[in-house]
Each structure stands twice: as structure tokens, then as C-alpha cells.
């Protein structure tokens, strides 16, 4: 992609109404445009990051054996009346009537709809276990939408739902989701701590939120500092091995980590003082086990091996895909702009031509661009007729992890400059070596 042909409406000044770094930088970097309070258009750069995150979520859900589908954004109110949530949910739900006076709603979540799908097609224990998920737009009519995509009214979310015969089966699904989420966040370069949380309007007794530590987080969190050192890494996980999956969950949930709703001061005091932490966190996902709350109310039953009909055990599991864009920026930025982790960057590397129009530098940049594309990478080539300072400022603002700078002086010595956005360190090398190094960096992602 060439910047001279790309749509990247960057802003030079900080927007007056942007209160936190992610909101400010997403607007300045031309990632989003506000259309109404809490509702945004995702411009090309922001859309690329959104799709990168979505792809990681899909890949890790597939690894765990979960099956994608797609449900509509609009839902009939009658389904929610069956579960008893229509009147209980509150004013955050957007309700309306269609032209036939049928009551409808813009879905804030999909427990009722997925239960309706299940009960229409599954009637035997032989079809279990089953986990279905989708990534779809949701709407919650927040009283005070703020902080950009961090607390918007319309948001993009992965929500998944497990159906199991027994409580033990459903708790394995809960653990399976926890492990798959840990890997999902790590692939994005995030440390997301699973914390014992409150279930809210979803319901159920077992629930963990995944929180990214940030000063701008909406939740106060209490945790043992040792929990931030835990990593899943590249270890192979057999998601059908219940003991293995449960063991990983125990590893990540034994140390104290709770949100303010479930904080236990007495337990917290038992942690060695030097490891006690009180901080703020951004919620980026949550998993629930709620048993037969929806299946009983809506008649989602299966026949057991003994011939009895029982309501299925269920849970739901969400990841805030659009919110993750903001959380990633809150955790990865400096005074000059965004610093994308390699796993989610919109472009793998930026190419800066220091003397646009010069035959030698133009030719070298075109060759670099072609070599990177041939290696399966997605480079952004700044071929604009701009001064070098403006090009560097744009690259710093949009936060690509790596930049290759090409200029006449370097070419005279047969070198280009490879710069890390995170460390700021630069290294001179041949163009071929730069392509090889960038290719190697992304090979394991």
C-alpha cells in the first residue's frame, strides 16, 4: 500500500473532547470518526487493526474446537420475554417496533437467540458438547458514552455459548475458554489477568473478567504482583484433556486477582506486602458459567442416555474486539503516538523515502516494497512528496513496529536504516538483510 493513494486523514492537533490516550490517538491517526455519541465509523487504518484482532480471535476459537456462525443484530422481544430479561435488562437496551408493530431490540448480547437456535435443532446428548460463537456488532445505550471505543454504545464483540450435558462438562467448557482467551491476548502482546468478577445481567455464579492494567481503566483491581509474570507461551494444549486444561486454569487463577465488586480485604492482606497491588484495569473479556438459567426458561432440553429429558448446562464467553483496539493503545503508546505490537499492527513495516523523485531512492524503495510483498508481508510505503520530518512523525503517530528508511547517503554505501518503533534503536544493513530480518520477526506470529 502506498501512502499517496491511501486514505489516512491524520490530525495535527489533539481533539479537545478526547480524554484518554487511545481516544486521542485513534482520532489523530485517522483510525475512526465519530458519527454520534458513542458511535464511530472505522476508517481504513482502524479497520485493518480491527480485522487483525478478529482474525486472532477466530484462530484461537478454532484451536479450542469452537464453531463460528453469525446471528443478526436485531432480535425479537418475545425471545427475551421467555428468559425474563426483557423488562429486567434496563434502559441500556434499545427497544423499538417494526412497521408491523412487532417489538424488537438491537441485541446487547445473544444468550436468548443462541438458545432458540439450539432448541430448534438439537435434542439428543449425542450432539453434545457443542460450542457456537460469532463476532458481531452489539448496542448498549450507555448513559454517558465516553473514552472513544472504550465505552461506546455500538461495539464489535465475540460472544460464544457452550451447551453441555452435565455441570462437569460445562465447567470444562469454561476452563477451555479461559485457556483459549489467555493465548488470544498473549498473541496480541497483552497481559490480560483473569480476575474473579461479578456476573451482572448475564447471571451465574462462576465468572472471570480479563483485565489489562491501565491508569485509565474503569475498574479498580486488587492483585498479587506475581500474577503478571504468568505466561502461557507456546506450550501445546490438548483442549480435550480436562486435567491439563484445568491445571492451566488453576495456575492462572490461584494467585489473588479480583475486581472491586468481589474484592476480599482479608484474603488480600494474606499476600506478602511487597506483592500487593491496587491498580486500575480495562475489561477486555469475560467468561460465565450459568448452568440452566436460560435452558430451563426457554425449554432447551436433550434426551440423556437413560432416556430422560433434561435442560442443557450453558455458559457464555465474550471478547470485546473493538474495545481491544483501545486497550492495546492504552498499553502501548508514548508521546509521539501508538506503538503496535507485531501481532496486531495494521502494516508490518513502513518504508520512508527520504528523497521522493530521486531515481535511485525511488527504485530502491520500489524494490523493497516488492520484496516485502513477495515475502507475504504488508508494508506501507510513504511515497508522498513531503519533508522527512513529516514522514517520520506520521510513522510514529500510526505506530508501525518497524520502519525502513531509504535515502541517497545510505544507498551510496548500499545500506538502509531499520528502526524499532518501541525501542527507537536503528541499525544500518543492506536492503536484503532488512527484508530477511522483518520476515523472521513475523514468521512466528
Coordinates of C-alpha atoms in Angstrom, one line a residue:
X1 CA 0.0 0.0 0.0
X2 CA 1.3 3.4 -1.0
X3 CA 0.6 6.3 1.3
X4 CA 0.0 8.7 -1.6
X5 CA -3.0 6.5 -2.5
X6 CA -4.2 5.6 1.0
X7 CA -7.0 7.2 3.0
X8 CA -5.3 8.3 6.2
X9 CA -6.8 11.6 7.5
X10 CA -4.3 12.3 10.3
X11 CA -4.9 15.3 12.6
X12 CA -2.0 17.5 13.7
X13 CA -3.8 18.8 16.9
X14 CA -5.2 16.8 19.8
X15 CA -9.1 16.7 19.7
X16 CA -10.5 18.8 22.5
X17 CA -13.1 16.2 23.6
X18 CA -10.7 13.2 23.7
X19 CA -9.9 12.5 27.4
X20 CA -7.7 9.4 27.2
X21 CA -4.7 8.4 25.1
X22 CA -6.5 5.8 23.0
X23 CA -9.4 8.1 22.0
X24 CA -7.0 10.9 21.2
X25 CA -4.6 8.8 19.2
X26 CA -7.3 6.9 17.3
X27 CA -8.7 10.2 16.1
X28 CA -5.3 11.7 15.4
X29 CA -4.1 8.7 13.5
X30 CA -7.2 8.7 11.3
X31 CA -8.5 5.3 12.6
X32 CA -12.0 6.4 13.5
X33 CA -14.5 9.2 13.0
X34 CA -17.3 9.9 15.5
X35 CA -20.8 9.8 13.8
X36 CA -22.9 10.2 17.0
X37 CA -22.2 9.9 20.8
X38 CA -20.5 6.5 21.3
X39 CA -20.9 5.5 17.6
X40 CA -17.9 5.5 15.2
X41 CA -17.0 4.9 11.6
X42 CA -13.9 2.7 11.4
X43 CA -11.6 4.3 8.8
X44 CA -9.1 2.1 6.8
X45 CA -6.3 2.1 9.3
X46 CA -8.6 1.3 12.3
X47 CA -10.5 -1.2 10.3
X48 CA -7.2 -3.1 9.5
X49 CA -6.4 -3.4 13.2
X50 CA -9.9 -4.5 14.0
X51 CA -9.7 -7.3 11.4
X52 CA -6.2 -8.3 12.7
X53 CA -7.7 -8.7 16.2
X54 CA -10.7 -10.5 14.8
X55 CA -8.5 -13.0 12.9
X56 CA -6.6 -13.9 16.0
X57 CA -9.8 -14.5 17.9
X58 CA -11.1 -16.7 15.1
X59 CA -7.9 -18.7 15.0
X60 CA -7.8 -19.4 18.8
X61 CA -11.5 -20.3 18.9
X62 CA -10.9 -22.8 16.1
X63 CA -7.9 -24.2 18.0
X64 CA -10.2 -24.8 21.0
X65 CA -12.8 -26.6 18.8
X66 CA -15.4 -23.9 18.8
X67 CA -17.7 -23.4 15.7
X68 CA -18.4 -19.9 14.2
X69 CA -21.8 -18.8 12.9
X70 CA -23.4 -15.4 12.5
X71 CA -26.6 -14.1 14.3
X72 CA -28.4 -10.9 13.4
X73 CA -28.0 -7.6 15.2
X74 CA -31.8 -7.2 15.7
X75 CA -33.8 -9.6 17.9
X76 CA -37.5 -10.2 18.6
X77 CA -38.5 -9.1 22.1
X78 CA -40.5 -12.3 22.6
X79 CA -37.3 -14.3 23.0
X80 CA -36.2 -12.0 25.8
X81 CA -39.6 -12.3 27.5
X82 CA -39.2 -16.1 27.6
X83 CA -36.0 -15.7 29.5
X84 CA -37.4 -13.0 31.8
X85 CA -34.7 -10.5 30.8
X86 CA -36.7 -8.1 28.6
X87 CA -38.0 -5.9 31.4
X88 CA -35.1 -6.6 33.7
X89 CA -32.3 -5.6 31.4
X90 CA -32.8 -1.8 31.9
X91 CA -32.6 1.3 29.7
X92 CA -29.3 0.3 28.1
X93 CA -31.3 -1.9 25.8
X94 CA -32.5 -0.2 22.6
X95 CA -36.1 -1.2 22.0
X96 CA -38.3 -0.3 19.1
X97 CA -41.2 -1.6 16.9
X98 CA -41.1 -2.5 13.3
X99 CA -43.8 -1.5 10.7
X100 CA -46.0 -4.4 11.8
X101 CA -45.9 -3.2 15.4
X102 CA -43.7 -6.1 16.5
X103 CA -41.5 -5.3 19.4
X104 CA -37.8 -5.6 18.5
X105 CA -34.4 -4.8 20.1
X106 CA -30.9 -4.1 19.0
X107 CA -29.1 -7.0 20.7
X108 CA -26.7 -6.2 23.6
X109 CA -25.9 -9.9 23.8
X110 CA -27.2 -13.2 22.4
X111 CA -28.0 -15.8 25.1
X112 CA -31.7 -15.9 24.1
X113 CA -31.1 -16.2 20.4
X114 CA -28.5 -18.9 20.6
X115 CA -30.7 -20.9 22.9
X116 CA -33.5 -20.6 20.4
X117 CA -31.2 -21.9 17.7
X118 CA -30.1 -24.8 19.8
X119 CA -33.5 -25.9 20.9
X120 CA -34.7 -25.9 17.3
X121 CA -32.0 -28.3 16.1
X122 CA -30.6 -30.3 19.0
X123 CA -32.5 -32.8 21.0
X124 CA -30.0 -35.6 22.0
X125 CA -27.0 -35.9 24.2
X126 CA -25.2 -37.4 21.2
X127 CA -24.9 -33.9 19.7
X128 CA -23.1 -32.6 22.8
X129 CA -20.7 -31.0 23.7
X130 CA -21.3 -28.0 21.4
X131 CA -19.9 -24.5 21.5
X132 CA -21.0 -21.9 19.0
X133 CA -19.8 -18.3 18.7
X134 CA -19.9 -15.3 16.4
X135 CA -18.3 -11.9 16.1
X136 CA -21.0 -9.3 15.6
X137 CA -21.9 -5.7 16.3
X138 CA -23.8 -5.0 19.6
X139 CA -25.5 -2.0 21.0
X140 CA -25.9 -0.8 24.6
X141 CA -27.4 2.7 25.1
X142 CA -24.9 3.9 27.6
X143 CA -26.0 7.0 29.6
X144 CA -22.6 8.6 29.2
X145 CA -20.6 7.1 26.4
X146 CA -17.0 8.3 26.7
X147 CA -13.4 7.4 26.1
X148 CA -13.9 6.6 22.4
X149 CA -14.3 2.9 21.6
X150 CA -13.5 2.0 25.2
X151 CA -17.1 2.9 26.3
X152 CA -19.1 3.3 23.2
X153 CA -22.7 2.5 22.5
X154 CA -22.1 0.4 19.4
X155 CA -19.3 -2.2 19.7
X156 CA -17.8 -5.2 18.0
X157 CA -17.8 -8.3 20.1
X158 CA -17.1 -12.0 20.1
X159 CA -19.7 -13.9 22.1
X160 CA -19.7 -17.7 22.4
X161 CA -22.0 -20.1 24.0
X162 CA -21.4 -23.7 25.2
X163 CA -24.1 -26.4 25.6
X164 CA -23.2 -29.4 27.7
X165 CA -25.0 -32.4 29.3
X166 CA -23.6 -32.1 32.8
X167 CA -22.2 -29.5 35.1
X168 CA -18.7 -31.1 34.9
X169 CA -18.9 -30.9 31.1
X170 CA -19.9 -27.2 31.2
X171 CA -17.1 -26.4 33.7
X172 CA -14.6 -28.0 31.3
X173 CA -16.0 -25.6 28.6
X174 CA -15.5 -22.7 31.0
X175 CA -11.8 -23.8 31.5
X176 CA -11.3 -24.3 27.8
X177 CA -12.4 -20.8 27.1
X178 CA -10.2 -19.4 29.8
X179 CA -7.1 -21.1 28.2
X180 CA -8.1 -20.0 24.7
X181 CA -8.5 -16.4 25.9
X182 CA -5.1 -16.4 27.6
X183 CA -3.5 -17.4 24.3
X184 CA -5.6 -14.9 22.4
X185 CA -4.5 -12.0 24.5
X186 CA -0.8 -13.1 24.6
X187 CA -0.8 -13.2 20.8
X188 CA -1.8 -9.6 20.8
X189 CA 1.1 -8.6 23.1
X190 CA -1.2 -8.1 26.1
X191 CA -1.0 -9.2 29.7
X192 CA -4.7 -9.8 30.4
X193 CA -5.2 -11.0 34.0
X194 CA -8.2 -13.3 34.7
X195 CA -10.0 -11.9 37.8
X196 CA -12.9 -13.2 39.8
X197 CA -15.7 -10.9 38.9
X198 CA -19.4 -10.1 39.2
X199 CA -21.8 -11.7 36.7
X200 CA -24.1 -8.6 36.2
X201 CA -27.1 -9.1 34.0
X202 CA -25.8 -12.2 32.3
X203 CA -26.2 -14.2 35.6
X204 CA -24.5 -17.2 37.0
X205 CA -22.1 -17.9 39.9
X206 CA -18.8 -18.6 38.1
X207 CA -17.3 -15.8 36.1
X208 CA -13.9 -14.3 35.4
X209 CA -13.1 -11.0 33.7
X210 CA -9.9 -10.5 31.8
X211 CA -8.4 -7.1 32.6
X212 CA -5.5 -5.2 31.1
X213 CA -3.8 -2.9 33.6
X214 CA -4.0 0.8 32.7
X215 CA -4.4 4.0 34.6
X216 CA -7.4 4.9 32.6
X217 CA -9.2 1.6 33.4
X218 CA -12.8 1.8 34.6
X219 CA -12.3 -0.9 37.2
X220 CA -10.3 -0.8 40.4
X221 CA -8.4 -4.1 40.7
X222 CA -6.6 -5.9 43.5
X223 CA -3.9 -8.5 42.7
X224 CA -0.8 -10.3 43.6
X225 CA 2.0 -8.8 41.5
X226 CA 3.3 -12.4 40.8
X227 CA 0.3 -13.0 38.5
X228 CA 1.7 -10.6 35.9
X229 CA 4.7 -13.0 35.4
X230 CA 2.5 -15.9 34.3
X231 CA 2.6 -16.7 30.6
X232 CA 1.0 -19.4 28.5
X233 CA 3.7 -19.0 25.9
X234 CA 3.9 -21.5 23.0
X235 CA 3.1 -24.6 25.1
X236 CA 0.9 -27.1 23.3
X237 CA -2.5 -27.6 24.8
X238 CA -4.8 -30.5 24.3
X239 CA -8.2 -28.9 24.8
X240 CA -9.9 -32.3 25.2
X241 CA -7.6 -33.1 28.1
X242 CA -9.7 -32.0 31.1
X243 CA -6.9 -32.4 33.7
X244 CA -4.4 -30.4 31.6
X245 CA -6.8 -27.6 30.8
X246 CA -8.0 -27.4 34.5
X247 CA -4.4 -27.4 35.6
X248 CA -3.6 -24.3 33.4
X249 CA -6.7 -22.5 34.8
X250 CA -5.6 -23.3 38.4
X251 CA -2.1 -21.9 37.6
X252 CA -3.6 -18.6 36.4
X253 CA -6.3 -18.2 39.0
X254 CA -4.8 -19.4 42.3
X255 CA -2.9 -16.1 42.9
X256 CA -5.2 -13.3 44.2
X257 CA -6.7 -11.2 41.5
X258 CA -10.1 -9.6 41.9
X259 CA -12.2 -6.6 40.7
X260 CA -13.6 -4.2 43.3
X261 CA -17.0 -6.0 43.2
X262 CA -15.5 -9.2 44.5
X263 CA -12.6 -7.9 46.5
X264 CA -11.9 -9.6 49.8
X265 CA -9.8 -7.4 52.1
X266 CA -9.0 -10.3 54.5
X267 CA -7.7 -12.5 51.7
X268 CA -5.8 -9.6 50.2
X269 CA -4.0 -9.0 53.4
X270 CA -2.6 -12.5 53.4
X271 CA -0.4 -11.7 50.3
X272 CA 3.1 -10.6 51.2
X273 CA 3.0 -6.8 51.4
X274 CA 5.7 -6.2 48.7
X275 CA 3.5 -8.1 46.2
X276 CA 0.1 -6.4 47.0
X277 CA -1.1 -4.2 44.1
X278 CA -4.1 -1.9 43.8
X279 CA -4.4 -0.6 40.3
X280 CA -7.0 0.1 37.5
X281 CA -7.9 -2.2 34.7
X282 CA -9.6 -2.3 31.3
X283 CA -12.0 -5.2 30.9
X284 CA -11.4 -6.9 27.5
X285 CA -13.3 -10.1 28.0
X286 CA -15.4 -12.2 30.4
X287 CA -16.5 -15.8 30.7
X288 CA -19.6 -17.1 32.5
X289 CA -21.0 -20.4 33.7
X290 CA -24.7 -20.1 34.5
X291 CA -26.0 -23.6 34.3
X292 CA -29.6 -24.0 33.3
X293 CA -30.7 -20.3 33.7
X294 CA -31.7 -20.0 30.0
X295 CA -32.3 -23.6 29.0
X296 CA -34.9 -24.1 31.7
X297 CA -36.7 -20.8 30.9
X298 CA -36.7 -21.5 27.2
X299 CA -37.1 -25.2 27.0
X300 CA -33.7 -26.1 25.6
X301 CA -33.5 -29.8 26.6
X302 CA -31.9 -33.0 25.4
X303 CA -32.6 -36.7 25.9
X304 CA -30.0 -38.4 28.2
X305 CA -28.5 -41.9 27.6
X306 CA -31.1 -43.1 30.1
X307 CA -34.0 -41.6 28.1
X308 CA -34.7 -38.7 30.4
X309 CA -35.1 -35.2 29.1
X310 CA -33.0 -32.6 30.9
X311 CA -32.2 -28.9 30.3
X312 CA -28.7 -28.4 29.0
X313 CA -25.9 -26.8 31.0
X314 CA -24.7 -23.5 29.5
X315 CA -22.2 -20.7 29.7
X316 CA -21.3 -17.6 27.7
X317 CA -17.9 -16.1 26.8
X318 CA -17.2 -12.7 25.4
X319 CA -14.2 -10.8 24.0
X320 CA -14.5 -7.0 23.3
X321 CA -12.9 -6.9 19.8
X322 CA -13.4 -3.2 19.2
X323 CA -12.6 -2.4 22.8
X324 CA -9.3 -4.3 22.4
X325 CA -8.2 -1.7 19.9
X326 CA -8.4 1.0 22.6
X327 CA -6.9 -1.2 25.3
X328 CA -3.9 -2.1 23.1
X329 CA -3.2 1.6 22.5
X330 CA -3.6 2.4 26.3
X331 CA -1.0 -0.2 27.0
X332 CA 1.3 0.7 24.0
X333 CA 1.9 4.4 23.3
X334 CA 4.2 7.2 24.0
X335 CA 4.2 11.0 23.5
X336 CA 4.7 10.6 19.7
X337 CA 1.9 8.1 19.1
X338 CA 0.9 4.5 19.0
X339 CA 3.3 1.5 19.3
X340 CA 1.6 -1.5 17.9
X341 CA 2.6 -5.0 19.0
X342 CA 3.6 -7.1 16.0
X343 CA 0.6 -9.4 16.3
X344 CA -2.0 -6.7 15.6
X345 CA -0.2 -4.0 13.6
X346 CA -2.1 -2.7 10.6
X347 CA 1.0 -2.8 8.4
X348 CA 4.1 -4.9 9.2
X349 CA 6.6 -2.3 8.3
X350 CA 6.8 1.3 7.0
X351 CA 9.1 2.4 4.2
X352 CA 10.2 6.0 4.2
X353 CA 11.6 7.5 1.0
X354 CA 13.8 10.5 2.1
X355 CA 14.1 11.9 -1.4
X356 CA 10.9 11.2 -3.4
X357 CA 11.5 11.8 -7.1
X358 CA 15.2 10.8 -7.0
X359 CA 15.6 7.9 -9.4
X360 CA 17.9 5.8 -7.2
X361 CA 15.8 6.1 -3.9
X362 CA 12.6 5.6 -5.8
X363 CA 13.9 2.5 -7.4
X364 CA 15.3 1.1 -4.1
X365 CA 12.0 1.8 -2.3
X366 CA 10.0 0.1 -5.1
X367 CA 12.4 -2.9 -4.9
X368 CA 12.0 -3.1 -1.1
X369 CA 8.2 -2.8 -1.3
X370 CA 8.1 -5.6 -3.9
X371 CA 10.4 -7.9 -1.8
X372 CA 8.4 -7.4 1.3
X373 CA 5.2 -8.1 -0.5
X374 CA 6.7 -11.2 -2.1
X375 CA 7.7 -12.4 1.4
X376 CA 4.0 -12.3 2.4
X377 CA 4.2 -9.1 4.4
X378 CA 2.1 -6.0 4.3
X379 CA 4.3 -2.9 4.0
X380 CA 3.1 0.8 4.0
X381 CA 5.3 2.8 1.6
X382 CA 5.4 6.6 2.3
X383 CA 5.9 7.8 -1.2
X384 CA 4.5 11.3 -0.6
X385 CA 6.3 14.4 -1.6
X386 CA 6.8 15.5 2.0
X387 CA 9.8 16.5 4.1
X388 CA 11.5 13.8 6.1
X389 CA 10.3 15.1 9.5
X390 CA 6.6 15.0 8.5
X391 CA 7.1 11.4 7.2
X392 CA 8.8 10.3 10.5
X393 CA 6.0 12.0 12.5
X394 CA 3.3 10.2 10.6
X395 CA 5.0 6.8 11.1
X396 CA 5.5 7.5 14.8
X397 CA 1.8 8.5 15.1
X398 CA 0.3 5.5 13.4
X399 CA 2.7 3.2 15.3
X400 CA 4.0 0.6 12.9
X401 CA 6.5 -1.5 14.9
X402 CA 9.3 -1.3 12.2
X403 CA 10.4 1.4 9.8
X404 CA 12.9 1.1 6.9
X405 CA 14.4 4.5 5.9
X406 CA 15.9 4.8 2.4
X407 CA 18.0 7.9 1.4
X408 CA 20.7 8.8 -1.0
X409 CA 23.5 8.8 1.6
X410 CA 22.7 5.3 2.7
X411 CA 22.3 4.0 -0.8
X412 CA 25.7 5.3 -1.7
X413 CA 27.0 2.8 0.9
X414 CA 24.5 0.2 -0.1
X415 CA 22.6 0.3 3.2
X416 CA 19.1 1.3 4.5
X417 CA 18.2 2.0 8.1
X418 CA 15.9 -0.3 10.1
X419 CA 14.3 1.3 13.2
X420 CA 12.3 -0.2 16.0
X421 CA 9.3 2.0 17.0
X422 CA 9.3 0.5 20.5
X423 CA 13.0 1.0 21.4
X424 CA 13.9 3.7 19.0
X425 CA 17.1 1.9 18.1
X426 CA 18.3 2.0 14.5
X427 CA 20.6 -0.3 12.6
X428 CA 22.1 0.0 9.1
X429 CA 22.1 -3.0 6.9
X430 CA 21.5 -4.0 3.3
X431 CA 18.0 -3.9 1.9
X432 CA 18.1 -7.7 1.5
X433 CA 19.1 -8.1 5.2
X434 CA 16.3 -5.7 6.3
X435 CA 13.7 -7.8 4.4
X436 CA 15.2 -11.0 5.9
X437 CA 15.0 -9.6 9.4
X438 CA 11.5 -8.3 9.1
X439 CA 10.4 -11.7 7.6
X440 CA 12.0 -13.5 10.5
X441 CA 10.3 -11.3 13.1
X442 CA 6.9 -12.1 11.8
X443 CA 7.5 -15.7 11.0
X444 CA 6.5 -17.0 14.4
X445 CA 3.3 -14.9 14.8

